[in-house]
CSV table of C-alpha atoms in Angstrom, one decimal:
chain,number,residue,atom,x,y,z
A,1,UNK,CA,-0.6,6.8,-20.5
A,2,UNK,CA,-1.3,9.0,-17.5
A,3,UNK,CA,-4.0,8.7,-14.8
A,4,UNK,CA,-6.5,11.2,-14.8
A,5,UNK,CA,-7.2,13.2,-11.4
A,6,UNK,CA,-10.6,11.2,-11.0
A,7,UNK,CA,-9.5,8.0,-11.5
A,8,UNK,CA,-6.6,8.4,-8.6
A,9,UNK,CA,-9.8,8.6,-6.8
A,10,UNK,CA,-11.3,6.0,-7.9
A,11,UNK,CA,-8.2,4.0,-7.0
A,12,UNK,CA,-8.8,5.4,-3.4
A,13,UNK,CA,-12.3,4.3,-2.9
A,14,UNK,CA,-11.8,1.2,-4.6
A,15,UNK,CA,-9.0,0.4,-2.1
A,16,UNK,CA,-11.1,0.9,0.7
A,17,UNK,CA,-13.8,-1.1,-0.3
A,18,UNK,CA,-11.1,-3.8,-0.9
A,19,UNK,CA,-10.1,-3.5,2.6
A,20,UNK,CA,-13.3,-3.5,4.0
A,21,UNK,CA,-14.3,-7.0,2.1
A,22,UNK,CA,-10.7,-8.2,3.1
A,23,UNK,CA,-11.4,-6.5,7.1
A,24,UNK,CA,-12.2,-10.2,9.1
A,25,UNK,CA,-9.3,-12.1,6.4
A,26,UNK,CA,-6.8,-9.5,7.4
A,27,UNK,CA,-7.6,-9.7,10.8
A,28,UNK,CA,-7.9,-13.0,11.1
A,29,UNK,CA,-3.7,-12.9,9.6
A,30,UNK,CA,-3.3,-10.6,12.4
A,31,UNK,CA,-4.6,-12.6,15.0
A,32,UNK,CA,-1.5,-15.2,14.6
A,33,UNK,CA,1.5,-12.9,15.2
A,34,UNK,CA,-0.5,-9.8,16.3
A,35,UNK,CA,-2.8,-7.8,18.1
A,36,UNK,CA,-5.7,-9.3,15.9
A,37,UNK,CA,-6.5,-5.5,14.6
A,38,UNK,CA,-5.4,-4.9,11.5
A,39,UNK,CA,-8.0,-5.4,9.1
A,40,UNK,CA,-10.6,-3.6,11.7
A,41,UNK,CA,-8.1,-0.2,12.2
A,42,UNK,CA,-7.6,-0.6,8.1
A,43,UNK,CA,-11.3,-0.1,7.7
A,44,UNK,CA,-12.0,1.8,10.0
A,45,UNK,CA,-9.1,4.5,8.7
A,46,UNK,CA,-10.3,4.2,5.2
A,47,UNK,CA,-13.7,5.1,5.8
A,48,UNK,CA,-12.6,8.2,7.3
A,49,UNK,CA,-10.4,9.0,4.5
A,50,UNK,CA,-13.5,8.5,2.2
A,51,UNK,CA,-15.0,11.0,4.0
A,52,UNK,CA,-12.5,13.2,4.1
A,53,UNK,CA,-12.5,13.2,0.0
A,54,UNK,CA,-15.6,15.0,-0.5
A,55,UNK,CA,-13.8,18.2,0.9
A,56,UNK,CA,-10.6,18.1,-0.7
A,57,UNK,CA,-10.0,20.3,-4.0
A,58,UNK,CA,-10.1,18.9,-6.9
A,59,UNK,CA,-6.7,18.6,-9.1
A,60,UNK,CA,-3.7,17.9,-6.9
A,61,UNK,CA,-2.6,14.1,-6.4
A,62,UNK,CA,-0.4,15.1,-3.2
A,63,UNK,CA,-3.0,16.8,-1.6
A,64,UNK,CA,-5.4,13.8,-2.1
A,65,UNK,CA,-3.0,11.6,-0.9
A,66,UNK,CA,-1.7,13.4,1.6
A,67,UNK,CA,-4.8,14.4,3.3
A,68,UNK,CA,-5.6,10.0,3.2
A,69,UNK,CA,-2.5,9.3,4.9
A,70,UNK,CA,-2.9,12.2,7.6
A,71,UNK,CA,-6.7,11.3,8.4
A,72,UNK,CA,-5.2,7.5,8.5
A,73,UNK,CA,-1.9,8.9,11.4
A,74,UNK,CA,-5.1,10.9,13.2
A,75,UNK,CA,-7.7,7.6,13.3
A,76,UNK,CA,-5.8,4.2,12.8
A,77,UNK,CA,-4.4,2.7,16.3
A,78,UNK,CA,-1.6,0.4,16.4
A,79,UNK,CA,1.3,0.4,13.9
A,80,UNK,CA,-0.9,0.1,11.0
A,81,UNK,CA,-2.0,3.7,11.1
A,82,UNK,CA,1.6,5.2,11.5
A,83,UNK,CA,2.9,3.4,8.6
A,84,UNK,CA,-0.1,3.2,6.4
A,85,UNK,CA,-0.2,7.5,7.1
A,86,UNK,CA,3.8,7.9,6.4
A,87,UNK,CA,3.5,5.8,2.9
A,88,UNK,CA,0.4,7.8,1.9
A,89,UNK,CA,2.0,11.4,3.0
A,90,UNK,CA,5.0,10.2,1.5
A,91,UNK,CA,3.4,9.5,-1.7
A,92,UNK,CA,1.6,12.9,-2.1
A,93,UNK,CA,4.8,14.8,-1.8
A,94,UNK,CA,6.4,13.1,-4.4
A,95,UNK,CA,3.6,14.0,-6.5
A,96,UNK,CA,2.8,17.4,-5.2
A,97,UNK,CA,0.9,19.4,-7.4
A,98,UNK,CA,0.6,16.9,-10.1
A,99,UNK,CA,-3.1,17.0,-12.3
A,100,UNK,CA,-2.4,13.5,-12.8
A,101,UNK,CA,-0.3,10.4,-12.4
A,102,UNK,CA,2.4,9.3,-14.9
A,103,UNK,CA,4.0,6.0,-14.6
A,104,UNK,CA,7.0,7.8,-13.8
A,105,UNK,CA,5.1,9.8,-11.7
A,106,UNK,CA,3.8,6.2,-9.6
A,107,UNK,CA,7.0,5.1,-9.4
A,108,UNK,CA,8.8,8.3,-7.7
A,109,UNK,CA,5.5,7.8,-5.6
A,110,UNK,CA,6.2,4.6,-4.7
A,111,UNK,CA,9.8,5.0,-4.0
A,112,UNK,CA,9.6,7.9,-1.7
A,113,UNK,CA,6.9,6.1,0.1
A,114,UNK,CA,9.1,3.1,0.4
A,115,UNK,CA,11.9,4.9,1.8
A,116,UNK,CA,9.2,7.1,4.5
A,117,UNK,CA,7.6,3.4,6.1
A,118,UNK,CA,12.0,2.1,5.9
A,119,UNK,CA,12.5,5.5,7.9
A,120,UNK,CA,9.6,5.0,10.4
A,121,UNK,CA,9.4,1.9,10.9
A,122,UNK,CA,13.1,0.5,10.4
A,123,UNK,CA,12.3,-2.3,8.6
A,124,UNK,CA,14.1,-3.8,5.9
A,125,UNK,CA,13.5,-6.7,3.8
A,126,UNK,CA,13.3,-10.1,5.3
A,127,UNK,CA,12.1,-8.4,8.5
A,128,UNK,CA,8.3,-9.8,7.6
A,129,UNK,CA,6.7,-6.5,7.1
A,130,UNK,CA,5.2,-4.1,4.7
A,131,UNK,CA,8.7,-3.6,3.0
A,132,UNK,CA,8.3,-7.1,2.2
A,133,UNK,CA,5.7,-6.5,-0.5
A,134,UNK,CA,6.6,-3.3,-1.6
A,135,UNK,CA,9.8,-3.4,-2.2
A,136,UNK,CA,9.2,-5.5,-5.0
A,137,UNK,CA,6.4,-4.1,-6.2
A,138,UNK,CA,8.3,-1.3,-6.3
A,139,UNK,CA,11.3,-2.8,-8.3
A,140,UNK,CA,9.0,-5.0,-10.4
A,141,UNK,CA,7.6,-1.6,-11.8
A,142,UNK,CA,11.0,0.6,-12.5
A,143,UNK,CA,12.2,-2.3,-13.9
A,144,UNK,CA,9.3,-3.0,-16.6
A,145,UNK,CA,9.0,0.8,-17.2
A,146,UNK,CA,13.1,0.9,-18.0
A,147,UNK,CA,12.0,-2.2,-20.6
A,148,UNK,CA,9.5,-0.5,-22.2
A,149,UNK,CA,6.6,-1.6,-21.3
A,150,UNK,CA,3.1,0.4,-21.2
A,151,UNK,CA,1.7,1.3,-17.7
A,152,UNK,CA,-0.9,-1.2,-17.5
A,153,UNK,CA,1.6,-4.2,-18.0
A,154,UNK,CA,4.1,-2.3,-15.4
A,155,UNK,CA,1.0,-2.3,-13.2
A,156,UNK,CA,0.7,-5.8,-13.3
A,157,UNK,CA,4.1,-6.8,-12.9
A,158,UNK,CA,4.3,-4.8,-9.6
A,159,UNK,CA,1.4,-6.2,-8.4
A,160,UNK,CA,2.6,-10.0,-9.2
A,161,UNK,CA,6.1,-9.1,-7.4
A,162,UNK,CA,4.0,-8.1,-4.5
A,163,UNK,CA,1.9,-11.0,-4.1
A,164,UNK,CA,5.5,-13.1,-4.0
A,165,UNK,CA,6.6,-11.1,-1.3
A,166,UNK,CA,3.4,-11.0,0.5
A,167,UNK,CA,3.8,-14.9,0.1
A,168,UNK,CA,7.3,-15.3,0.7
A,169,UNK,CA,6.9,-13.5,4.3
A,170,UNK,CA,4.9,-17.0,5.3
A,171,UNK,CA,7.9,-18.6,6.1
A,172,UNK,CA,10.1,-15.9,8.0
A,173,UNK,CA,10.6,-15.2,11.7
A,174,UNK,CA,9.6,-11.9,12.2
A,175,UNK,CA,12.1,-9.0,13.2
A,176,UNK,CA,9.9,-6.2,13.3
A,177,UNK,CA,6.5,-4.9,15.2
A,178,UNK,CA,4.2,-6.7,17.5
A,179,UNK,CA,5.1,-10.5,15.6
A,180,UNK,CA,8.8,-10.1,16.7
A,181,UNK,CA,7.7,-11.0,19.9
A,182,UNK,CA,7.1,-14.7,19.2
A,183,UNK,CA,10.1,-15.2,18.0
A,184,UNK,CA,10.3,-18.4,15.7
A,185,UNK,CA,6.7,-19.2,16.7
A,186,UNK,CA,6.0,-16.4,13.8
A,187,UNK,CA,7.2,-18.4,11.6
A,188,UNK,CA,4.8,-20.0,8.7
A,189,UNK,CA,2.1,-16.9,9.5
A,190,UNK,CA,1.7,-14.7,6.3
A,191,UNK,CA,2.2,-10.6,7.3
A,192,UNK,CA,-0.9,-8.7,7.3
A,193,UNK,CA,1.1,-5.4,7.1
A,194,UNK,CA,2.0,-7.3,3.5
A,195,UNK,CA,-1.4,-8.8,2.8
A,196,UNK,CA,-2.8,-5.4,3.1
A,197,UNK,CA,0.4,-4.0,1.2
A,198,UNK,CA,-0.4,-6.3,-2.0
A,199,UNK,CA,-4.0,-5.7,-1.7
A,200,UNK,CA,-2.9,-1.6,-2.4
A,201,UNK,CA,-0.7,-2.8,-5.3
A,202,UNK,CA,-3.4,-4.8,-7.0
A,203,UNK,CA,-5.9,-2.4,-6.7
A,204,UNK,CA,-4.1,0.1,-8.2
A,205,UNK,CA,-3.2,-2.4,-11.1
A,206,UNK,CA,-7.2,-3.4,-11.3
A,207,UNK,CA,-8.1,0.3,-11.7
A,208,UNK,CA,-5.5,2.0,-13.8
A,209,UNK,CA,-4.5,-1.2,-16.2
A,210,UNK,CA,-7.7,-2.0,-17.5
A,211,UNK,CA,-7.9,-1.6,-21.2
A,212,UNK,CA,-3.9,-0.7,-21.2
A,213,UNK,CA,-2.6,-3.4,-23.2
């Protein structure tokens, strides 16, 4: 199974509109162990993006991403947009050119994003970050793929693996970004930067898994 050009876009929109329902809960995360921004500068960067799509040539999943994650650098404050940019720009050149998405094609997508918000940001896992949720997400999804298993249930699994990072950030003391700053008080806080990470995840698994057994 391979995701058609339109429904990469699909995935996009749909993301944003799951941000935008999820702007005040994000926020609200972000208000414990932050600058109480996260879910606003989210919103605010992916309603640009959707208005960016209307002028970007049809056909090429690295352009389309890449031309979300720059309009998210150019209008998201905070560390949010930096990071949120870097995964997206590092997503579209791993799939640079490509018609449409393979599963192998998501993961490499995935991967190099991964390793652009590591290089940026210089988180690693445990730090209570974005990392936190997708680098299992990540792993969830090479791993079902190199079992055998059709995209949509690969989907799903990465998604699930997300949502326990995104969880299992509640109880760490934050290394990285603005939360560092309290120290132990961060502790027992869920991460935004992961909220918002598994949100990504499960909206890609909610759009490109349906009807994929």
């Amino acid at each position: 199974m391979s995701v058609p050009y339109d429904q990469v876009v699909q995935f996009v929109r749909t993301f944003a509109k799951v941000v935008s329902e999820n702007r005040e809960y994000l926020t609200d995360l972000d208000s414990a162990i932050g600058d109480a921004d996260h879910g606003i500068n989210m919103d605010r960067g992916m309603s640009a993006a959707l208005a960016k799509l209307d002028g970007v040539p049809e056909g090429d999943v690295g352009n389309l991403f890449k031309t979300v994650g720059m309009t998210l650098v150019s209008t998201v404050g905070g560390a949010g947009g930096p990071l949120y940019g870097t995964l997206f720009i590092q997503m579209g050149m791993a799939v640079a050119g490509k018609p449409e998405l393979s599963s192998q094609d998501w993961a490499e997508a995935l991967t190099k994003g991964l390793e652009g918000l590591v290089m940026r940001g210089k988180a690693e896992p445990g730090d209570k970050t974005m990392v936190d949720a997708l680098t299992p997400a990540r792993d969830a999804l090479k791993e079902a793929l190199e079992e055998g298993a059709s995209f949509g249930d690969a989907l799903r699994r990465s998604a699930a693996a997300a949502e326990e990072g995104m969880k299992g950030t509640i109880p760490l003391v934050a290394r990285k970004g603005r939360a560092s700053y309290l120290g132990e008080r961060s502790a027992g806080h869920q991460d935004p930067g992961a909220t918002s990470t598994y949100l990504l995840l499960k909206t890609a698994a909610d759009t490109w898994a349906d009807g994929d057994p």
